[in-house]
XYZ file of N, CA and C in Angstrom:
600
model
N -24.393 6.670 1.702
C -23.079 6.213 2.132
C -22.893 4.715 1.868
N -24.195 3.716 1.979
C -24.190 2.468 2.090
C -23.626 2.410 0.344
N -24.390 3.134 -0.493
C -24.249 2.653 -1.801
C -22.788 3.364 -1.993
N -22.163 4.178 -1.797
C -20.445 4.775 -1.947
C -19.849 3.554 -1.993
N -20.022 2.864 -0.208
C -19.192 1.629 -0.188
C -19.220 0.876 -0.705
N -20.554 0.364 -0.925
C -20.298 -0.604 -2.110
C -19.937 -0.483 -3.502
N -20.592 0.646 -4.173
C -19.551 0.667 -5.026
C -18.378 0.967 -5.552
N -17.694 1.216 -4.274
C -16.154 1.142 -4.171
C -15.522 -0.491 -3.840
N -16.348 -0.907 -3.399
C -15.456 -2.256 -3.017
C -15.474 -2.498 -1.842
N -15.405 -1.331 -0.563
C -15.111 -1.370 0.813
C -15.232 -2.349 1.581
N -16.334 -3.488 1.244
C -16.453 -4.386 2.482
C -15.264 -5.718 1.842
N -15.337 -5.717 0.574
C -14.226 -6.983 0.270
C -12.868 -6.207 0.138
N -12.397 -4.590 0.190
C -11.441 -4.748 0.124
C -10.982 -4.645 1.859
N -12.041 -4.627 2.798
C -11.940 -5.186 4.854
C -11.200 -6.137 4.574
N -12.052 -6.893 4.305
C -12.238 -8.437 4.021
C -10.945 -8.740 3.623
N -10.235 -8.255 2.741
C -8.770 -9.145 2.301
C -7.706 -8.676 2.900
N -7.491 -6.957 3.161
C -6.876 -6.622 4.688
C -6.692 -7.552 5.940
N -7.909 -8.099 6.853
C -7.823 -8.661 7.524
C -7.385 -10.175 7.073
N -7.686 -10.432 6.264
C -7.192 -11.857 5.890
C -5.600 -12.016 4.848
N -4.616 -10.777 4.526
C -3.670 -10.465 4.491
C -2.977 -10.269 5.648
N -3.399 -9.615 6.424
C -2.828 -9.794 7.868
C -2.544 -10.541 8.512
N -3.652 -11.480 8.759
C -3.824 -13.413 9.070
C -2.727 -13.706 8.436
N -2.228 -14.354 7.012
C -1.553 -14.659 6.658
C -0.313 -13.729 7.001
N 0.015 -12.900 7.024
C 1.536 -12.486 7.107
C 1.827 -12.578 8.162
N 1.131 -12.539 9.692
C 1.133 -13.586 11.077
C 1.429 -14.640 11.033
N 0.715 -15.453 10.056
C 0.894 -16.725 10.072
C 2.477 -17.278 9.793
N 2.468 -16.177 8.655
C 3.677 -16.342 7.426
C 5.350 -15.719 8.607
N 4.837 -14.602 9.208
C 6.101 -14.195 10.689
C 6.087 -15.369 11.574
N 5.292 -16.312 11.604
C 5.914 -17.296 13.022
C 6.099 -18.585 12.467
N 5.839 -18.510 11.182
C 6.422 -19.832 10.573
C 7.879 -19.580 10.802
N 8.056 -18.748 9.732
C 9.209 -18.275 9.242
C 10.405 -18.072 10.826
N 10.088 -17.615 11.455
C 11.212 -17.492 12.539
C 10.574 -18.726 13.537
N 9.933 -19.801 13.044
C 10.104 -20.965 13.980
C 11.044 -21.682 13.026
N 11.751 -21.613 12.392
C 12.690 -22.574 11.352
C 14.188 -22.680 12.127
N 14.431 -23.603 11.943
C 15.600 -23.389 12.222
C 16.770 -22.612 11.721
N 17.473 -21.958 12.340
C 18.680 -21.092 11.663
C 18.147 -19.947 11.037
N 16.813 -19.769 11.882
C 16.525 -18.243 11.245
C 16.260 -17.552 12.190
N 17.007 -16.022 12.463
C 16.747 -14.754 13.653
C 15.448 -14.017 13.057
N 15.355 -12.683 13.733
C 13.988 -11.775 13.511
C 14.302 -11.553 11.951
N 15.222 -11.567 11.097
C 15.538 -10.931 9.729
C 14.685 -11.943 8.925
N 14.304 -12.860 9.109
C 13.816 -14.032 8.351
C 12.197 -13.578 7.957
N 11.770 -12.335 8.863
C 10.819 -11.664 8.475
C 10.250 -10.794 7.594
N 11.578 -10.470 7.064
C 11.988 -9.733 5.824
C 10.582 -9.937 4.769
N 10.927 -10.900 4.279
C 9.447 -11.171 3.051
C 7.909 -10.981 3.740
N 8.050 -11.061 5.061
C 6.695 -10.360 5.300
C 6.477 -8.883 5.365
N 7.719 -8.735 5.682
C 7.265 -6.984 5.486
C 7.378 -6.271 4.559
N 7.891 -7.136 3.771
C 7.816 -6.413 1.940
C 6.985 -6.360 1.160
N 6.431 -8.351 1.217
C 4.879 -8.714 0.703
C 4.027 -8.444 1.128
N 3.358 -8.278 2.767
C 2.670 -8.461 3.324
C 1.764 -6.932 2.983
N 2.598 -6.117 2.744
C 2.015 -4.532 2.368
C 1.797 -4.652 1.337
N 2.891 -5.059 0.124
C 2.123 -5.266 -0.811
C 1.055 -5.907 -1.386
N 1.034 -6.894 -0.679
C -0.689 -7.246 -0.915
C -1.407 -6.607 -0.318
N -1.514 -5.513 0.627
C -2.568 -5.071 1.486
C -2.772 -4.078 0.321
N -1.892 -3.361 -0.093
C -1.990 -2.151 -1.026
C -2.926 -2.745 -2.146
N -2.270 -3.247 -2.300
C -2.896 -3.690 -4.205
C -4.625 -4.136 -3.611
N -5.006 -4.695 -2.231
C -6.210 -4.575 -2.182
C -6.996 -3.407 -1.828
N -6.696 -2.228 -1.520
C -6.754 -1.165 -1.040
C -6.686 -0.404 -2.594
N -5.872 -0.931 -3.386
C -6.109 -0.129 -4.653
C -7.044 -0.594 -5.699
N -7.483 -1.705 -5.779
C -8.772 -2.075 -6.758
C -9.505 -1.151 -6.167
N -10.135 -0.793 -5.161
C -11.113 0.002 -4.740
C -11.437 1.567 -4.776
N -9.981 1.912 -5.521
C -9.889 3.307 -6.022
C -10.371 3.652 -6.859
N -11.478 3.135 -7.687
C -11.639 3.439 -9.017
C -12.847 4.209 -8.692
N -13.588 5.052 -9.943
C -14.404 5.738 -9.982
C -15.708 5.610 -11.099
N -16.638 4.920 -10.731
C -17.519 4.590 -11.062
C -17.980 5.896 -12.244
N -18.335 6.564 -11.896
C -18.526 8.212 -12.844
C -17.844 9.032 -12.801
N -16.942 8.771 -13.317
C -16.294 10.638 -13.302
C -16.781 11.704 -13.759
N -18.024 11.372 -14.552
C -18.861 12.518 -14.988
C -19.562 13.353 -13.709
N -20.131 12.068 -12.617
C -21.111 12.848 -11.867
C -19.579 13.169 -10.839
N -18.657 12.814 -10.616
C -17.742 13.349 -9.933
C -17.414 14.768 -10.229
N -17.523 14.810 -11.246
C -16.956 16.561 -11.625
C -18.155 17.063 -11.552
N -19.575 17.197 -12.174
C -20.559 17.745 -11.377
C -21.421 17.581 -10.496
N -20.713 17.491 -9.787
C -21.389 16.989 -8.112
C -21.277 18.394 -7.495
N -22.523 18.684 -7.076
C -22.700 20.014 -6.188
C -21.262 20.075 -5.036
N -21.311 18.899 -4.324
C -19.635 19.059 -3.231
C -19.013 18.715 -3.830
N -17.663 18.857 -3.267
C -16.527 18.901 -3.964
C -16.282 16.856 -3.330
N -15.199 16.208 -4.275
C -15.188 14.858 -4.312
C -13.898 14.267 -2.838
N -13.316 15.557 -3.296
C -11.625 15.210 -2.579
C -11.872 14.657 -0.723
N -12.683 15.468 -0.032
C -12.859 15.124 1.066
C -13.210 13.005 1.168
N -13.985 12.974 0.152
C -14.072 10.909 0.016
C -13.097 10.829 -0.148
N -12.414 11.078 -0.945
C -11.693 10.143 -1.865
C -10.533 9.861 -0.685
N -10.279 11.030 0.067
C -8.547 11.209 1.157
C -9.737 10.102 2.251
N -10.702 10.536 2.642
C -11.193 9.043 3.719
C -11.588 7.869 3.282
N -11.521 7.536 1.892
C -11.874 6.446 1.103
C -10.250 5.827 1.039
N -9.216 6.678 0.795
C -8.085 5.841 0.742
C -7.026 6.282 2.641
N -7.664 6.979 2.946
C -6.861 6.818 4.226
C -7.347 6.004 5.651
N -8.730 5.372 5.633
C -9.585 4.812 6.440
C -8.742 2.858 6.208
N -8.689 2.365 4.884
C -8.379 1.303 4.670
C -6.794 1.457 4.928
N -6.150 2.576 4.255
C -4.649 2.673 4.775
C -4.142 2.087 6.174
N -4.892 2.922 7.054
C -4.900 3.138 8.227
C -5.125 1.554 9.223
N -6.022 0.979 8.518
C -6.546 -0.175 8.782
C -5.282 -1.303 8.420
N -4.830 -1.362 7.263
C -3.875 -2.041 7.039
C -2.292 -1.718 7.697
N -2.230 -0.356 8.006
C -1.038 -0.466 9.068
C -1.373 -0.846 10.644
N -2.295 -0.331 10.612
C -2.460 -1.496 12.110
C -2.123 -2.836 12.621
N -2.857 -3.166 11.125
C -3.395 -5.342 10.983
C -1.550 -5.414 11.098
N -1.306 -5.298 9.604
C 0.391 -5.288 9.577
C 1.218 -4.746 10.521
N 1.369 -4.042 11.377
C 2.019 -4.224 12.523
C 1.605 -4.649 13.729
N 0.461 -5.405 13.494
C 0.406 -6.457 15.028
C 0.448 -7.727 14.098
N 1.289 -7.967 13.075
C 1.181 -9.485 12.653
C 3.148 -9.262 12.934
N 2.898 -8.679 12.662
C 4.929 -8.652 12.952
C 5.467 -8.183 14.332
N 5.187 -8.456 15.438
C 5.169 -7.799 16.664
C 6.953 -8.090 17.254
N 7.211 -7.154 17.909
C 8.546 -7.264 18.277
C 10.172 -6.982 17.718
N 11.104 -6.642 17.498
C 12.630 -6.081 16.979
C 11.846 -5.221 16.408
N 11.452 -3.989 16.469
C 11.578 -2.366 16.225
C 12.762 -2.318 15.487
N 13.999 -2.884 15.776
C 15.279 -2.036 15.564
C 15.801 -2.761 14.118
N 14.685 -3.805 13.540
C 15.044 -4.329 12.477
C 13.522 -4.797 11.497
N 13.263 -6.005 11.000
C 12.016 -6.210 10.335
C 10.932 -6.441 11.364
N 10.137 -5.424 11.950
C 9.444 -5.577 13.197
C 8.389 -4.367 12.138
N 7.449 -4.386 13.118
C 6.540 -2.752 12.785
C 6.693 -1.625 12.494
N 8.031 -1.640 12.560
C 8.187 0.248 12.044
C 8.747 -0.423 10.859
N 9.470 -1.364 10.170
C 9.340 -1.694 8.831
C 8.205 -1.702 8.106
N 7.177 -2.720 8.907
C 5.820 -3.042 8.247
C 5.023 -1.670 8.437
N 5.254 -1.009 9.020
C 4.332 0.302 8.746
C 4.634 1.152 7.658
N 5.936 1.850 7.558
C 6.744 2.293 6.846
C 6.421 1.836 5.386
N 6.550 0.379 5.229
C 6.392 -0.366 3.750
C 4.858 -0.188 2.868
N 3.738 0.072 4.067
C 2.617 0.144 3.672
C 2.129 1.851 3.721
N 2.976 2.402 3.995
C 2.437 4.062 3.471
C 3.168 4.306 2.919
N 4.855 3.583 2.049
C 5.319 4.049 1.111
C 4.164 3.508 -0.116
N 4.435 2.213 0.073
C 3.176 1.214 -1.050
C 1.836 2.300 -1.296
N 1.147 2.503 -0.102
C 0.098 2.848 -0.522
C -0.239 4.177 -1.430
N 0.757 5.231 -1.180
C 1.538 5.903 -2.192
C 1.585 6.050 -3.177
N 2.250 4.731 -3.243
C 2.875 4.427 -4.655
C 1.550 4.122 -5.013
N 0.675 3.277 -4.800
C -0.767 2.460 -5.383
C -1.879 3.754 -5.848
N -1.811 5.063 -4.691
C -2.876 5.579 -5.040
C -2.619 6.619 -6.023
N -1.172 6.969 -6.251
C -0.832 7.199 -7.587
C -1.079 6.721 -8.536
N -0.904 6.019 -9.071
C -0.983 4.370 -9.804
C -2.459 4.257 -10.547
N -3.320 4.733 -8.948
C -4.875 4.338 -10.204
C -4.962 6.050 -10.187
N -4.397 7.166 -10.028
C -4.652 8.208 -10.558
C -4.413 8.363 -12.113
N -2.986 7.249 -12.550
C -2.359 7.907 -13.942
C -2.690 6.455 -14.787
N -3.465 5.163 -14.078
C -3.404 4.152 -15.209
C -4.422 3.072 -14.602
N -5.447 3.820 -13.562
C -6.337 3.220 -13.032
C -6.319 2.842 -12.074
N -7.799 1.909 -11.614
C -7.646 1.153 -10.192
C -7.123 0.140 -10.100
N -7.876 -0.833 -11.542
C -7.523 -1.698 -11.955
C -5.995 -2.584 -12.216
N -5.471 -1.473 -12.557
C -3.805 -1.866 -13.159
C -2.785 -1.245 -11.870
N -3.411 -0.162 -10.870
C -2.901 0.414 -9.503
C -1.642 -0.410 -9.079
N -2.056 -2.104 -8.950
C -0.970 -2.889 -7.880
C 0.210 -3.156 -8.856
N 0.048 -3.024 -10.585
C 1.548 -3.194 -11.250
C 2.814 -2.179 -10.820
N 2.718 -1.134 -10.829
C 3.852 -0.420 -10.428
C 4.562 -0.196 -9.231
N 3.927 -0.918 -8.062
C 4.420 -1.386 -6.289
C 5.002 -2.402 -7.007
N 4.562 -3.415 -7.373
C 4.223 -4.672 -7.561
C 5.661 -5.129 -8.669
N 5.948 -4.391 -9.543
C 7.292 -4.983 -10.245
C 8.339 -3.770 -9.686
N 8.357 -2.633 -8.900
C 9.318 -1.534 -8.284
C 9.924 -2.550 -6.864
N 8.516 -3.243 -6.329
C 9.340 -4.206 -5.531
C 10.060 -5.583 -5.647
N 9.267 -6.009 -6.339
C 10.100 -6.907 -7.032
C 11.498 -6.739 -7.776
N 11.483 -6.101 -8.476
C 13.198 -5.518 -8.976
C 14.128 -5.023 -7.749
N 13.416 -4.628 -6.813
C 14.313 -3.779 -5.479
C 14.598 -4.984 -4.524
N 13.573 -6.321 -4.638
C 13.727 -7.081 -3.719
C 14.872 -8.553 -4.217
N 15.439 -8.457 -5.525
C 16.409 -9.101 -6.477
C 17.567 -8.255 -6.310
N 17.303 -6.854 -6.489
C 18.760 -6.301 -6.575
C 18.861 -5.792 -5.062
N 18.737 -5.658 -4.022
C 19.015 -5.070 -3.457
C 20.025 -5.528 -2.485
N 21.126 -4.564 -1.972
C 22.253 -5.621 -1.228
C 21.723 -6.326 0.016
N 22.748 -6.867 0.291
C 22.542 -7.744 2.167
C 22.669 -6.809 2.966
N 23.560 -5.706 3.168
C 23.624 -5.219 4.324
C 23.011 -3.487 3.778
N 22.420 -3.307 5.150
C 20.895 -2.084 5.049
C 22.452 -0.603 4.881
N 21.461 0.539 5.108
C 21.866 1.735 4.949
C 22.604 2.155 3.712
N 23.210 3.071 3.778
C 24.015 3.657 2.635
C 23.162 4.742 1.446
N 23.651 4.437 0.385
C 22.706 4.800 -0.880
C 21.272 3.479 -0.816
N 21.513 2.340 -0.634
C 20.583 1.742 -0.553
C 19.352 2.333 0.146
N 19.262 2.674 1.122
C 18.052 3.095 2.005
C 17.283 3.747 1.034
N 17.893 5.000 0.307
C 17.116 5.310 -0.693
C 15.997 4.996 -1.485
N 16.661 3.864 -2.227
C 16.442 3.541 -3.627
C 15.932 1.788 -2.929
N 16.381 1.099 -1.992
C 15.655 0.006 -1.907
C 15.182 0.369 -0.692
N 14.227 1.325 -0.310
C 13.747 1.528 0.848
C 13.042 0.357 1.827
N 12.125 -0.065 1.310
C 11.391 -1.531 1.169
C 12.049 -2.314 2.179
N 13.380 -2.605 1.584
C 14.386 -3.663 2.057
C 15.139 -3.360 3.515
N 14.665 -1.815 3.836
C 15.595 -1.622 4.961
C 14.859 -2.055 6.173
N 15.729 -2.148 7.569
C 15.204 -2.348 8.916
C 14.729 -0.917 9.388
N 13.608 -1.221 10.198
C 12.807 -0.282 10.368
C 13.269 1.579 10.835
N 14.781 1.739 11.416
C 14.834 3.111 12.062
C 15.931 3.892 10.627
N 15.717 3.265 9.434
C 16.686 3.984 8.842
C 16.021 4.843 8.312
N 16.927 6.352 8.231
C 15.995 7.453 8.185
C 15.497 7.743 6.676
N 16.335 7.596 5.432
C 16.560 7.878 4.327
C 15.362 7.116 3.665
N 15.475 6.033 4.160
C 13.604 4.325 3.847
C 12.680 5.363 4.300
N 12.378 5.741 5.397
C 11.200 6.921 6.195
C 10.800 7.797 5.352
N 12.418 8.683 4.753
C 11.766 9.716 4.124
C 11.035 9.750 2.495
N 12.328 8.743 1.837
C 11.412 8.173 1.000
C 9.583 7.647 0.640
N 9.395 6.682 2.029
C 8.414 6.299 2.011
C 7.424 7.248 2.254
N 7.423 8.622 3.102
C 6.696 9.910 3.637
C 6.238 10.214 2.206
N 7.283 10.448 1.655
C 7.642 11.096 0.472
C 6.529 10.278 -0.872
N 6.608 8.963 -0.969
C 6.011 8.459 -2.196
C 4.076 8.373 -1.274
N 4.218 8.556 0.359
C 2.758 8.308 0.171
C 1.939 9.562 -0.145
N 2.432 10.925 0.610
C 2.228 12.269 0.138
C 1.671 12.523 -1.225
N 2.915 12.239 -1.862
C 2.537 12.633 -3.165
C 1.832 11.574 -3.824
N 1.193 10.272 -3.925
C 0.390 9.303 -4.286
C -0.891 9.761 -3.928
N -0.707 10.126 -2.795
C -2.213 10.081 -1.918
C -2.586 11.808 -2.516
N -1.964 12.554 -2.451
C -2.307 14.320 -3.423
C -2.679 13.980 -4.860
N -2.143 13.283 -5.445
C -2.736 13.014 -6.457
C -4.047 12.028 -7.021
N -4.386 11.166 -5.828
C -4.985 10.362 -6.239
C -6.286 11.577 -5.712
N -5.762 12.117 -4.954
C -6.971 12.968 -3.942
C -7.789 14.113 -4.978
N -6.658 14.954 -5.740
C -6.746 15.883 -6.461
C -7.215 15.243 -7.928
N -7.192 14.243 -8.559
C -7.796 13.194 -9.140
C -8.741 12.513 -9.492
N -8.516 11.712 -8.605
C -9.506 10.388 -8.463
C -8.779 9.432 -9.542
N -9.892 8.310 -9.212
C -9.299 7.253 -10.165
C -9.307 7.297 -11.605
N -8.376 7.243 -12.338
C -8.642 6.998 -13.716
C -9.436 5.962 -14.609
N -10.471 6.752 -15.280
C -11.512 6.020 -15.819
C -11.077 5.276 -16.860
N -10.640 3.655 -16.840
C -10.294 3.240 -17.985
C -11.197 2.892 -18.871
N -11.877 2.833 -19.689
C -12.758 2.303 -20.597
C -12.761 0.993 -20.677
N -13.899 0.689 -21.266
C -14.019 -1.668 -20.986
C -12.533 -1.672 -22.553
N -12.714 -1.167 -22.972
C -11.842 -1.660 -24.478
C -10.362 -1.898 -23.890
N -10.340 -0.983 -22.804
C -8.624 -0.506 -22.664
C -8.573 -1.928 -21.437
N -9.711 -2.211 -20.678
C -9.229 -3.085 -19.314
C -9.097 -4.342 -19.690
């Protein structure tokens, strides 16, 4: 077990979880000690703050052998769903006690929400283009959603800029249910994609 974790990454990808967390705490009480800013000013932490947790949570998806993975007397899938749902799990915690308080807007049910759509999206990601390359497709889907997306929440938006919404909108929820499900089935049914040194 000792050697799994390590060669997955597990103790440095703790390690940047908790110290992503730190910072997006840090980064929530700056930010609403400013002047002329309410709980919404939290916004960029609960957008970024997952996304960096993800993208560290996804270097660690990769798969050292996929040879001995496919003949391995047990079957792989049981790791792989507690290899990516143990750190998941860990990072919605950290991230919603760094954002504590308005539920009814960028509070913890945003920051939770943002990090099991993300993580989703990530453990898809190193199923179809690695572990390695995992955090590009969160990583420019939020970025484009966090440029275009309007000022005021609900509508068709919730949808399509889920990310961006305050935490009780239902359409952001289902979306996000929706991209971690199917990220996390595939990465499960999977594993990480073996890129070759030529291709990384």
């Amino acid at each position: 077990m000792r050697l799994y974790l390590r060669s997955r990454a597990v103790p440095a990808t703790l390690a940047a979880l908790v110290g992503t967390a730190v910072v997006a705490a840090l980064a929530a009480r700056w930010l609403l000690s400013l002047p002329g800013f309410d709980h919404t000013a939290r916004l960029p932490v609960v957008v970024f703050g997952p996304l960096l947790a993800v993208a560290a949570i996804g270097t660690g998806l990769h798969t050292p052998s996929d040879e001995l993975d496919r003949t391995a007397v047990r079957p792989w899938w049981p790791r792989r769903l507690a290899h990516l749902l143990a750190p998941t799990a860990l990072a919605v915690g950290l991230l919603a006690l760094a954002v504590p308080g308005h539920a009814e807007a960028f509070g913890p049910p945003a920051a939770v929400r943002n990090t099991l759509g993300l993580a989703g999206v990530t453990a898809g990601a190193a199923a179809l283009v690695g572990a390695r390359l995992s955090w590009l497709p969160p990583a420019f889907s939020v970025g484009a959603v966090y440029l275009a997306a309007p000022s005021r929440p609900g509508g068709t938006a919730q949808w399509w800029a889920w990310v961006m919404q305050p935490g009780p909108q239902g359409g952001a929820w289902t979306v996000a249910v929706a991209a971690f499900v199917a990220g996390s089935g595939l990465y499960v049914w999977r594993g990480g994609r073996r890129v070759p040194a030529a291709e990384s």
